[in-house]
């Protein structure tokens, strides 16, 4: 490596801004020493991005850092947890300093955005891979989980669906010179998805179950329903789309990406009817809209309702590695 391992860690990772909450000892020793406040549980999740599988070799490193952080922070959002610490295992074929500088800049911005401190990691040589482990706090016993939905509960999603896949499509079409430039909004939704942290925390005590949409709405909602052996009716005409999606794609394509696209990192959650007023009240204070797209039912399986009153059986589908 052009730059020695420890110099690299000092230069690109140790100096990153940190909030320092609960950090008794950060980067530089054999372990970080961390304190979880009394009355809180530690929520932990890890995500790995492999070049060629999760990102293209020419993805700008700062955007890669944003997406990597957002995708794992989104798991904390889904549990109603507050992001606090992150560790990074980084594997690189070589110490490309321009790439590392950009990664470190993007990482710094993303950490600041979510109030995270980088407290440690590991740096190795090999196929380019980023593993981020996030740690968050959630008041004891109040985490939102995939279990808990009941027949009759509304099924809700935050934001708009399908934008990340549309952004990727825009990027690929621009690379093939089929477009002068990708739509900036959709590209942003692909590169810098927004983990719904404030929403997740606001849903504690209101939602009966929750998860984030990483593999695709049908696949992820399928996990939530399966946890309690339930099914759902989905109103397909209520799926939320962004204006940019509707400007560039027809309704069929938008629906396809909304149901099966994934990577949007929006929250999907269930709310008992009795909690809908409380939900409306907390949504007033948040910068993200939420839409009720269906209802939980006792009978397993997913049905989609279309505007003319017809019904189709929906197959859970989404990306699977194996
Ligand atoms: P050890 O050999 O004891 O496991 P390392 O030499 O791997 O320790 O790491 C030295 C210090 O630098 C540790 O505190 C570790 O957490 C931190 N570190 C290593 N790589 C990274 C990285 N990519 N990002 C953040 N911290 C890192
Ligand atoms: Mg050691």
PDB file of C-alpha atoms and ligand atoms in Angstrom, residues 5-6 8-10 12-14 16 25-32 86-91 100 103 107 118-124 131-132, ligand 1:
ATOM      1  CA  UNK A   5      -2.142   1.051   7.371  1.00  0.00           C
ATOM      2  CA  UNK A   6      -1.938   3.045  10.592  1.00  0.00           C
ATOM      3  CA  UNK A   8      -4.293   5.568   6.626  1.00  0.00           C
ATOM      4  CA  UNK A   9      -6.513   4.982   9.667  1.00  0.00           C
ATOM      5  CA  UNK A  10      -5.257   8.189  11.324  1.00  0.00           C
ATOM      6  CA  UNK A  12      -8.998   9.116   6.900  1.00  0.00           C
ATOM      7  CA  UNK A  13     -10.917   7.687   9.841  1.00  0.00           C
ATOM      8  CA  UNK A  14      -9.582   8.789  13.244  1.00  0.00           C
ATOM      9  CA  UNK A  16     -13.766  12.108  11.469  1.00  0.00           C
ATOM     10  CA  UNK A  25     -12.456   5.401  24.428  1.00  0.00           C
ATOM     11  CA  UNK A  26     -12.649   5.651  20.637  1.00  0.00           C
ATOM     12  CA  UNK A  27     -10.372   4.684  17.727  1.00  0.00           C
ATOM     13  CA  UNK A  28      -6.774   3.742  18.531  1.00  0.00           C
ATOM     14  CA  UNK A  29      -6.813   1.002  21.146  1.00  0.00           C
ATOM     15  CA  UNK A  30      -7.654  -2.701  20.878  1.00  0.00           C
ATOM     16  CA  UNK A  31     -11.303  -1.997  21.645  1.00  0.00           C
ATOM     17  CA  UNK A  32     -13.554   0.996  21.956  1.00  0.00           C
ATOM     18  CA  UNK A  86     -20.638   2.896  14.072  1.00  0.00           C
ATOM     19  CA  UNK A  87     -17.678   0.637  13.278  1.00  0.00           C
ATOM     20  CA  UNK A  88     -16.262   0.148   9.785  1.00  0.00           C
ATOM     21  CA  UNK A  89     -14.538  -2.909   8.308  1.00  0.00           C
ATOM     22  CA  UNK A  90     -12.966  -1.776   5.063  1.00  0.00           C
ATOM     23  CA  UNK A  91     -11.319  -4.040   2.494  1.00  0.00           C
ATOM     24  CA  UNK A 100     -10.067   7.177   0.428  1.00  0.00           C
ATOM     25  CA  UNK A 103     -14.894   8.083   1.110  1.00  0.00           C
ATOM     26  CA  UNK A 107     -18.532   9.281   5.658  1.00  0.00           C
ATOM     27  CA  UNK A 118     -17.063   6.226  14.290  1.00  0.00           C
ATOM     28  CA  UNK A 119     -15.543   4.296  17.186  1.00  0.00           C
ATOM     29  CA  UNK A 120     -13.440   1.631  15.482  1.00  0.00           C
ATOM     30  CA  UNK A 121     -12.975  -0.722  12.587  1.00  0.00           C
ATOM     31  CA  UNK A 122     -10.621  -2.897  10.638  1.00  0.00           C
ATOM     32  CA  UNK A 123      -8.656  -2.266   7.448  1.00  0.00           C
ATOM     33  CA  UNK A 124      -7.592  -5.112   5.174  1.00  0.00           C
ATOM     34  CA  UNK A 131     -19.014  -3.455   6.274  1.00  0.00           C
ATOM     35  CA  UNK A 132     -20.648  -1.009   8.621  1.00  0.00           C
TER      36      UNK A 132
HETATM   37  P1  LIG B   1      -6.026  -4.676  16.181  1.00  0.00           P
HETATM   38  O1  LIG B   1      -4.870  -5.173  15.364  1.00  0.00           O
HETATM   39  O2  LIG B   1      -5.737  -4.597  17.660  1.00  0.00           O
HETATM   40  O3  LIG B   1      -7.318  -5.359  15.882  1.00  0.00           O
HETATM   41  P2  LIG B   1      -6.088  -2.585  14.312  1.00  0.00           P
HETATM   42  O4  LIG B   1      -4.647  -2.391  14.008  1.00  0.00           O
HETATM   43  O5  LIG B   1      -6.924  -3.362  13.360  1.00  0.00           O
HETATM   44  O6  LIG B   1      -6.233  -3.147  15.759  1.00  0.00           O
HETATM   45  O7  LIG B   1      -6.777  -1.140  14.465  1.00  0.00           O
HETATM   46  C1  LIG B   1      -6.184  -0.118  15.232  1.00  0.00           C
HETATM   47  C2  LIG B   1      -7.265   0.851  15.656  1.00  0.00           C
HETATM   48  O8  LIG B   1      -7.799   1.495  14.501  1.00  0.00           O
HETATM   49  C3  LIG B   1      -8.438   0.178  16.353  1.00  0.00           C
HETATM   50  O9  LIG B   1      -8.915   1.063  17.360  1.00  0.00           O
HETATM   51  C4  LIG B   1      -9.465   0.018  15.268  1.00  0.00           C
HETATM   52  O10 LIG B   1     -10.773   0.024  15.804  1.00  0.00           O
HETATM   53  C5  LIG B   1      -9.195   1.253  14.392  1.00  0.00           C
HETATM   54  N1  LIG B   1      -9.507   1.035  12.951  1.00  0.00           N
HETATM   55  C6  LIG B   1      -8.915   0.187  12.082  1.00  0.00           C
HETATM   56  N2  LIG B   1      -9.432   0.305  10.834  1.00  0.00           N
HETATM   57  C7  LIG B   1     -10.408   1.232  10.924  1.00  0.00           C
HETATM   58  C8  LIG B   1     -11.344   1.799  10.005  1.00  0.00           C
HETATM   59  N3  LIG B   1     -11.388   1.440   8.717  1.00  0.00           N
HETATM   60  N4  LIG B   1     -12.195   2.734  10.477  1.00  0.00           N
HETATM   61  C9  LIG B   1     -12.183   3.104  11.765  1.00  0.00           C
HETATM   62  N5  LIG B   1     -11.338   2.640  12.680  1.00  0.00           N
HETATM   63  C10 LIG B   1     -10.442   1.706  12.291  1.00  0.00           C
END
